Coordinates of C-alpha atoms and ligand atoms in Angstrom, one line a residue:
M202 CA -51.0 62.3 -49.1
F203 CA -50.9 63.2 -45.3
A204 CA -50.8 60.7 -43.0
L205 CA -51.3 61.5 -39.3
I206 CA -50.0 59.6 -36.7
Q207 CA -51.2 59.0 -33.5
A208 CA -48.7 59.4 -30.8
G209 CA -50.0 60.8 -27.6
G210 CA -51.4 57.5 -25.6
A211 CA -49.6 56.8 -22.7
G212 CA -47.8 53.4 -22.8
T213 CA -48.0 51.8 -19.4
R214 CA -47.0 47.7 -19.4
L215 CA -43.5 48.7 -21.3
K216 CA -42.5 51.0 -18.2
D217 CA -38.9 49.3 -17.6
I218 CA -37.9 49.3 -21.4
T219 CA -39.5 53.4 -21.8
G220 CA -38.6 55.1 -18.6
D221 CA -40.0 58.2 -19.5
L222 CA -40.0 58.2 -22.9
P223 CA -43.3 58.0 -24.8
K224 CA -44.3 54.4 -26.3
P225 CA -43.7 55.2 -29.8
M226 CA -40.0 56.7 -29.1
V227 CA -39.0 53.1 -27.8
P228 CA -36.2 51.6 -30.2
I229 CA -36.1 48.7 -32.1
A230 CA -32.7 47.6 -33.1
G231 CA -31.3 51.3 -32.9
K232 CA -34.3 53.2 -33.7
P233 CA -37.6 54.7 -32.6
I234 CA -40.7 52.9 -33.5
L235 CA -42.0 56.2 -34.7
Q236 CA -38.5 56.9 -36.9
W237 CA -39.8 53.0 -38.8
Q238 CA -42.9 54.5 -39.6
V239 CA -41.8 57.5 -40.9
E240 CA -39.0 56.1 -43.1
S241 CA -41.7 53.2 -44.4
L242 CA -43.9 56.5 -45.5
A243 CA -41.3 58.5 -46.5
R244 CA -40.5 55.0 -49.1
S245 CA -44.4 54.8 -50.0
G246 CA -43.9 58.6 -51.1
V247 CA -46.1 60.0 -48.0
Y248 CA -44.0 62.9 -47.4
S249 CA -46.7 65.1 -45.6
I250 CA -47.0 63.7 -41.6
V251 CA -48.6 65.5 -38.8
I252 CA -47.6 63.9 -35.6
V253 CA -49.8 63.9 -32.1
C254 CA -48.0 64.4 -29.6
P255 CA -48.2 64.1 -25.3
K256 CA -48.7 67.1 -23.5
N257 CA -45.6 65.8 -21.2
S258 CA -42.8 64.7 -23.2
T259 CA -41.4 66.8 -26.4
A260 CA -39.1 63.5 -27.0
I261 CA -40.9 63.2 -30.3
Q262 CA -40.4 67.2 -31.6
D263 CA -36.5 67.2 -30.1
H264 CA -36.0 64.0 -32.0
F265 CA -37.7 64.8 -35.7
K266 CA -37.9 68.7 -35.6
D267 CA -39.3 69.6 -39.0
G268 CA -38.7 66.2 -40.3
S269 CA -36.5 67.2 -43.6
A270 CA -33.6 65.1 -42.1
Y271 CA -35.8 62.0 -43.2
G272 CA -37.2 63.6 -46.2
V273 CA -40.5 64.8 -44.9
K274 CA -42.6 67.6 -43.9
I275 CA -43.4 66.9 -40.3
Q276 CA -46.1 69.3 -38.1
Y277 CA -47.1 68.6 -34.6
I278 CA -50.4 68.6 -33.1
V279 CA -50.2 68.5 -29.1
E280 CA -53.3 67.7 -27.1
E281 CA -54.2 69.6 -24.1
E282 CA -56.1 67.5 -22.7
P283 CA -56.7 63.9 -23.6
L284 CA -59.0 63.2 -26.5
G285 CA -59.3 59.4 -27.1
T286 CA -58.0 57.9 -30.4
G287 CA -60.2 60.2 -32.7
G288 CA -59.9 63.7 -31.1
A289 CA -57.2 65.0 -32.7
L290 CA -58.8 65.0 -35.6
F291 CA -60.3 68.1 -35.0
Y292 CA -57.1 69.7 -35.0
A293 CA -55.9 67.6 -37.9
A294 CA -58.9 68.9 -40.0
K295 CA -57.7 72.5 -40.2
I296 CA -53.6 70.9 -41.6
I297 CA -54.9 67.9 -43.6
K298 CA -56.1 67.9 -47.2
G299 CA -57.9 65.4 -49.0
D300 CA -57.7 61.3 -47.9
F301 CA -54.9 60.4 -44.9
L302 CA -53.4 57.5 -43.4
L303 CA -54.1 57.0 -40.3
L304 CA -51.3 55.1 -38.0
F305 CA -50.9 54.5 -34.3
G306 CA -47.5 55.3 -33.0
D307 CA -47.0 52.2 -31.2
L308 CA -47.2 49.4 -34.7
M309 CA -43.7 48.5 -35.6
L310 CA -44.6 48.2 -39.1
D311 CA -43.4 48.3 -42.9
V312 CA -45.9 48.8 -45.5
D313 CA -46.6 49.7 -49.3
F314 CA -48.7 52.0 -48.6
E315 CA -49.3 53.1 -52.3
R316 CA -51.0 49.7 -52.7
F317 CA -53.1 50.0 -49.8
Y318 CA -54.2 53.7 -50.8
K319 CA -55.0 52.4 -54.3
F320 CA -57.4 49.5 -52.9
H321 CA -58.7 52.6 -50.9
K322 CA -59.5 54.1 -53.8
R323 CA -60.9 51.4 -56.0
N324 CA -63.8 51.0 -53.2
N325 CA -64.6 54.6 -52.7
A326 CA -64.1 53.2 -48.8
I327 CA -64.8 56.0 -46.2
I328 CA -62.6 54.3 -44.2
T329 CA -59.8 51.2 -45.3
T330 CA -58.4 49.1 -42.5
F331 CA -55.5 47.3 -42.6
A332 CA -56.7 43.7 -42.3
H333 CA -54.4 40.1 -41.2
P334 CA -54.7 37.0 -39.6
N335 CA -53.1 36.6 -36.8
S336 CA -51.8 33.8 -34.1
H337 CA -54.4 34.5 -31.5
P338 CA -57.5 35.6 -33.3
Y339 CA -59.8 33.9 -30.0
D340 CA -58.5 37.7 -27.7
S341 CA -58.6 39.7 -30.9
D342 CA -61.4 42.1 -32.5
V343 CA -62.0 40.3 -36.0
L344 CA -63.7 41.6 -38.8
V345 CA -66.8 39.9 -40.2
T346 CA -66.7 40.5 -44.4
G347 CA -68.8 40.0 -46.7
A348 CA -68.4 40.2 -50.8
E349 CA -66.0 42.2 -52.3
N350 CA -64.1 42.7 -48.6
K351 CA -66.8 45.3 -47.3
V352 CA -67.0 44.9 -43.3
I353 CA -70.2 44.2 -42.2
H354 CA -69.3 43.9 -38.4
V355 CA -66.4 44.1 -36.0
L356 CA -66.9 41.0 -33.8
G357 CA -65.2 42.5 -30.3
K358 CA -63.2 39.7 -27.9
K359 CA -65.1 40.3 -25.7
E360 CA -68.5 39.5 -27.4
P361 CA -69.8 36.1 -27.3
R362 CA -68.8 33.9 -30.7
E363 CA -71.2 31.1 -30.7
D364 CA -70.3 30.6 -35.2
F365 CA -67.1 29.9 -36.7
Y366 CA -65.0 32.9 -37.7
E367 CA -63.0 34.2 -40.2
N368 CA -59.7 35.0 -38.6
L369 CA -59.0 38.5 -40.4
T370 CA -57.8 41.2 -37.1
N371 CA -57.9 44.8 -37.3
A372 CA -54.6 45.9 -37.0
G373 CA -54.8 49.4 -36.4
L374 CA -53.6 51.3 -39.7
Y375 CA -56.2 53.1 -41.7
V376 CA -57.1 55.2 -45.1
V377 CA -59.4 57.7 -43.9
S378 CA -61.4 59.5 -46.6
S379 CA -61.5 63.0 -46.4
M380 CA -65.2 63.3 -45.8
L381 CA -64.5 62.4 -42.5
L382 CA -63.0 65.1 -41.7
D383 CA -65.9 67.4 -42.7
T384 CA -67.3 66.5 -39.5
F385 CA -65.0 68.6 -37.9
V386 CA -64.9 71.7 -40.0
G387 CA -68.0 73.4 -38.1
M388 CA -66.8 72.6 -34.5
D389 CA -65.7 75.2 -32.0
E390 CA -63.8 72.8 -29.8
P391 CA -62.2 69.5 -30.1
I392 CA -64.1 67.1 -27.7
K393 CA -62.7 63.4 -26.9
I394 CA -63.5 60.6 -29.4
D395 CA -62.9 56.8 -29.7
F396 CA -62.2 56.3 -33.3
E397 CA -63.3 52.7 -33.3
K398 CA -66.4 53.0 -31.4
E399 CA -67.7 56.9 -33.1
L400 CA -66.3 57.0 -36.2
L401 CA -65.5 53.3 -37.5
A402 CA -68.5 51.6 -36.5
P403 CA -70.6 54.1 -37.7
S404 CA -69.0 53.7 -41.7
V405 CA -69.5 50.2 -41.0
A406 CA -73.2 50.2 -40.9
V407 CA -73.5 52.5 -43.7
G408 CA -71.6 49.8 -45.5
G409 CA -68.2 52.3 -46.1
V410 CA -65.5 50.3 -44.5
F411 CA -63.5 47.8 -46.7
A412 CA -60.9 45.0 -45.0
Y413 CA -57.6 45.5 -47.4
R414 CA -56.0 41.9 -46.4
S415 CA -52.3 41.9 -46.7
S416 CA -49.5 40.2 -45.4
E417 CA -47.6 43.3 -44.3
Y418 CA -45.9 43.4 -41.0
V419 CA -47.8 45.4 -38.4
K420 CA -47.6 44.7 -34.8
D421 CA -47.7 46.4 -31.6
C422 CA -45.0 45.9 -29.2
G423 CA -47.2 46.7 -26.0
T424 CA -45.6 43.8 -24.2
P425 CA -41.9 42.7 -22.8
D426 CA -42.8 39.3 -24.8
R427 CA -43.7 41.3 -28.0
Y428 CA -41.3 44.1 -27.7
E429 CA -38.4 41.3 -27.8
A430 CA -40.2 39.2 -30.5
V431 CA -40.4 42.8 -33.0
G432 CA -36.8 43.5 -32.3
R433 CA -35.9 40.2 -33.6
D434 CA -37.8 40.2 -36.6
T435 CA -36.4 43.6 -37.4
V436 CA -32.9 42.3 -37.0
N437 CA -33.6 38.9 -38.8
G438 CA -35.0 40.9 -42.0
V439 CA -38.4 39.8 -41.6
V440 CA -40.1 43.2 -41.2
A441 CA -38.7 44.8 -44.2
S442 CA -39.0 41.4 -46.5
R443 CA -42.9 41.1 -45.9
N444 CA -43.3 44.9 -47.3
L445 CA -45.2 44.0 -50.5
S446 CA -42.8 46.2 -53.0
H447 CA -40.9 43.1 -52.6
P448 CA -41.3 40.0 -54.4
Q449 CA -42.7 37.1 -51.9
K450 CA -42.5 33.4 -51.3
A451 CA -44.9 31.6 -50.5
I452 CA -46.3 27.7 -49.7
F453 CA -49.2 26.8 -51.0
L454 CA -50.6 24.0 -49.4
D455 CA -53.4 21.9 -50.6
R456 CA -56.4 21.7 -48.2
D457 CA -57.4 17.8 -48.0
G458 CA -55.3 15.7 -46.5
V459 CA -52.6 18.2 -46.2
L460 CA -54.3 20.5 -43.1
N461 CA -57.2 18.5 -42.7
V462 CA -57.6 14.6 -42.4
F463 CA -58.6 12.9 -46.0
G464 CA -62.1 11.9 -45.8
N465 CA -63.5 11.8 -49.8
F466 CA -65.5 15.2 -49.3
V467 CA -66.4 17.4 -46.9
T468 CA -69.7 18.8 -47.1
H469 CA -70.1 19.9 -43.7
H470 CA -68.1 21.2 -41.3
D471 CA -68.8 18.6 -38.7
M472 CA -66.6 16.7 -41.0
L473 CA -63.6 18.5 -40.6
K474 CA -60.6 17.5 -39.0
L475 CA -57.3 18.6 -38.5
K476 CA -54.7 16.8 -39.0
P477 CA -52.3 16.5 -35.5
D478 CA -48.7 18.1 -37.1
A479 CA -50.5 20.5 -39.2
G480 CA -51.2 23.3 -37.1
P481 CA -47.6 23.4 -35.6
A482 CA -46.0 23.0 -39.4
L483 CA -48.3 25.7 -40.0
K484 CA -47.3 27.8 -37.1
R485 CA -43.5 27.1 -38.3
I486 CA -44.0 28.8 -41.7
N487 CA -45.7 31.6 -40.5
E488 CA -42.4 32.7 -38.7
S489 CA -40.1 31.9 -41.7
Q490 CA -39.7 34.4 -44.7
Y491 CA -42.6 32.2 -46.3
L492 CA -46.1 32.9 -46.8
A493 CA -49.1 30.3 -46.6
I494 CA -51.9 30.1 -48.9
C495 CA -54.0 27.1 -49.4
I496 CA -55.2 26.5 -52.7
T497 CA -58.3 24.0 -53.0
N498 CA -60.8 22.5 -55.7
Q499 CA -63.9 21.7 -54.3
P500 CA -66.0 20.7 -57.1
V501 CA -68.5 19.8 -54.2
V502 CA -70.3 22.6 -54.8
A503 CA -70.8 22.6 -58.6
R504 CA -72.0 19.4 -57.8
G505 CA -74.6 20.9 -55.3
E506 CA -73.3 18.5 -52.6
T507 CA -72.5 21.0 -50.2
S508 CA -73.4 25.3 -50.9
L509 CA -71.2 28.4 -50.9
E510 CA -72.3 29.2 -47.2
M511 CA -71.6 26.0 -45.9
L512 CA -67.8 26.2 -47.4
R513 CA -66.8 29.1 -45.7
E514 CA -68.2 27.6 -42.8
I515 CA -66.2 24.5 -43.3
H516 CA -63.2 27.3 -44.3
F517 CA -64.0 29.6 -40.6
K518 CA -63.8 26.4 -38.5
L519 CA -60.6 25.6 -40.3
E520 CA -59.2 28.6 -39.3
D521 CA -60.6 28.6 -36.0
L522 CA -59.1 25.7 -35.4
L523 CA -55.4 26.2 -36.8
G524 CA -55.9 29.7 -34.4
E525 CA -56.4 27.6 -31.3
Q526 CA -52.9 26.3 -32.3
G527 CA -51.4 29.8 -32.9
A528 CA -51.6 29.2 -36.9
Y529 CA -52.7 30.8 -39.2
L530 CA -53.5 30.9 -43.4
N531 CA -52.4 34.2 -45.3
D532 CA -55.1 33.3 -47.3
L533 CA -57.7 30.7 -49.1
Y534 CA -58.3 29.8 -52.3
F535 CA -60.8 27.6 -53.8
C536 CA -62.3 26.6 -57.3
P537 CA -65.8 25.9 -56.7
H538 CA -66.4 24.6 -60.2
H539 CA -66.6 20.9 -62.2
P540 CA -66.5 20.1 -66.2
D541 CA -68.6 17.3 -66.1
A542 CA -72.1 17.7 -66.3
G543 CA -74.9 15.3 -65.4
Y544 CA -75.1 15.0 -61.6
P545 CA -78.8 15.7 -60.0
G546 CA -78.7 18.7 -58.0
E547 CA -75.9 20.1 -59.6
V548 CA -75.1 24.2 -59.7
P549 CA -75.2 24.8 -63.6
E550 CA -73.6 27.9 -63.8
L551 CA -70.3 26.7 -61.7
K552 CA -70.3 23.4 -64.4
I553 CA -67.7 25.3 -66.5
D554 CA -64.3 24.6 -67.8
C555 CA -62.3 27.2 -65.6
D556 CA -59.1 28.4 -65.4
C557 CA -58.8 27.8 -61.3
R558 CA -59.4 24.0 -60.9
K559 CA -55.8 22.4 -60.0
P560 CA -53.5 21.6 -62.5
K561 CA -54.5 24.6 -63.9
I562 CA -52.8 27.5 -62.6
G563 CA -55.7 30.7 -61.7
M564 CA -55.7 30.5 -57.9
L565 CA -51.9 30.6 -58.3
L566 CA -51.7 33.1 -60.5
Q567 CA -54.7 35.0 -58.6
A568 CA -52.3 34.9 -55.3
K569 CA -49.2 36.2 -57.3
R570 CA -51.1 39.5 -58.1
D571 CA -52.7 39.7 -54.4
Y572 CA -49.4 39.3 -52.8
N573 CA -46.7 39.8 -55.1
I574 CA -45.8 36.5 -55.3
D575 CA -42.8 34.7 -56.6
L576 CA -43.9 31.7 -58.0
S577 CA -40.2 30.0 -58.7
A578 CA -39.3 30.5 -55.4
S579 CA -42.1 29.3 -54.2
W580 CA -44.0 25.7 -53.1
F581 CA -46.3 23.7 -53.5
V582 CA -47.2 21.1 -50.8
G583 CA -50.1 18.6 -51.9
D584 CA -51.0 14.5 -51.8
T585 CA -51.8 13.8 -55.0
H586 CA -49.7 14.1 -58.6
Q587 CA -52.8 16.6 -59.3
D588 CA -51.2 19.0 -56.8
V589 CA -47.7 18.1 -58.2
Q590 CA -48.5 18.8 -61.5
T591 CA -50.7 22.6 -60.7
G592 CA -46.9 22.8 -59.0
I593 CA -44.9 22.5 -61.7
N594 CA -47.3 24.2 -64.1
A595 CA -47.0 26.8 -62.1
G596 CA -43.1 26.9 -61.8
C597 CA -42.9 26.2 -58.3
R598 CA -40.9 23.3 -56.5
T599 CA -43.2 20.4 -55.2
I600 CA -43.4 18.1 -52.4
L601 CA -46.0 15.2 -52.3
I602 CA -47.1 13.9 -49.1
T603 CA -47.8 10.1 -48.0
S604 CA -50.4 10.7 -45.7
G605 CA -53.4 12.3 -47.3
D606 CA -55.3 10.7 -50.4
P607 CA -54.7 7.1 -50.6
E608 CA -54.9 6.9 -53.9
P609 CA -52.4 9.8 -54.9
A610 CA -51.8 8.6 -58.4
K611 CA -55.2 8.6 -60.2
K612 CA -54.6 11.6 -62.2
Y613 CA -51.5 13.0 -63.5
A614 CA -49.4 9.9 -62.4
E615 CA -46.2 11.4 -64.5
A616 CA -46.2 14.6 -62.6
K617 CA -43.0 13.8 -60.4
P618 CA -42.1 15.6 -57.2
D619 CA -39.2 17.5 -56.1
Y620 CA -39.7 15.4 -52.5
V621 CA -41.6 13.0 -50.9
C622 CA -42.5 13.0 -47.2
A623 CA -44.5 12.0 -44.7
D624 CA -46.7 15.0 -43.5
L625 CA -46.5 18.7 -43.9
A626 CA -44.4 18.8 -40.6
A627 CA -41.4 16.8 -42.5
A628 CA -42.0 18.7 -45.7
V629 CA -41.7 22.0 -43.6
D630 CA -38.6 20.7 -42.5
I631 CA -37.3 20.1 -46.1
I632 CA -38.6 23.7 -47.2
L633 CA -37.1 25.3 -44.2
G634 CA -33.9 22.7 -44.1
L635 CA -33.1 23.7 -47.4
Q636 CA -32.9 28.0 -46.7
A637 CA -30.7 27.3 -43.5
Ligands
LIG163 ZN1 -62.6 26.9 -60.4

């Protein structure tokens, strides 16, 4: 497979650091960002690389030459005129065969590209966008997705947001189907093209764009603060360890009583109130080597007390409230089922003895598949012994917190947690303290 790296854009805000260097040549822990990208591609078996270079500098060509020193073959496109984020596809169409990866050269990343491409093929997508929650969704473009991760709208950061929205942002990294290059075959001359507006948006409109949700490290270093943070993460090994070809560690979190204030059953988003320690504690998880994944039983759906649509709203509100505090969940899994029939208004097809209702571990097994999680290196934090039993069943270590459900031992009272503490903040102290 080919990769096309867009390294032609001019960086401005890093002028003090970059000097005359093109932004993708800025060093992170001793190597240019672009070299980190090339090495990550090579590790995934992507050896044919095309780099779009700026006209006024040969720094990129001088550094990489034909790529053989990095185990890859590199070809260059030099834009005579700036062609926007997509115009170089005119030249790329003459070189690239088949589906390809499109990367922006100012992103620090370490990604299992093979896994990313498999997702693209499975969905038969025109474009697959690498998507992740971030710590500032309120000032990011966010993806609005429907069934099977299909992107139905890209909500621009300047568009008004009246509803709650998913914390799922577009990282600027794509798999593009070869059919998109066919557009350029009949063209005589290149034209300026904005990739997002002129290629991504129309593909969304015809239902051809899918969001690949990943916890891997992809961050831009476009400001001095971010540049410093990315350098730190690289030196600490966070960038490399998040690559999904390596087993991941997770902290699984129950929802009611751990993240939001316990109050029997939340059936409307108005009823959801965040616990005061939840945002800051989650933020500390986000900055650690652990993934943060919420695992919740929501039998209220099966019992007909709320709908799947409302549950979606409730979870978007949870993400928005956490996002305001710079915190995010890598993912959230819920079980809408309930085994006992006999409630007025119940949904018969959800009244089943499923494999996901805690203390069964179906949701954890799904998360394990989605994020290559090593359950034995992971934790379960909940406010009931049912949560503790779930963690034990999955082979995780467990923490029971005491500021949630006032009757934590209604079920599975015999399940013994490894630790008991007040709240999520204290649980994070315990887990990260053991790491130190
Ligand atoms: Zn279930």
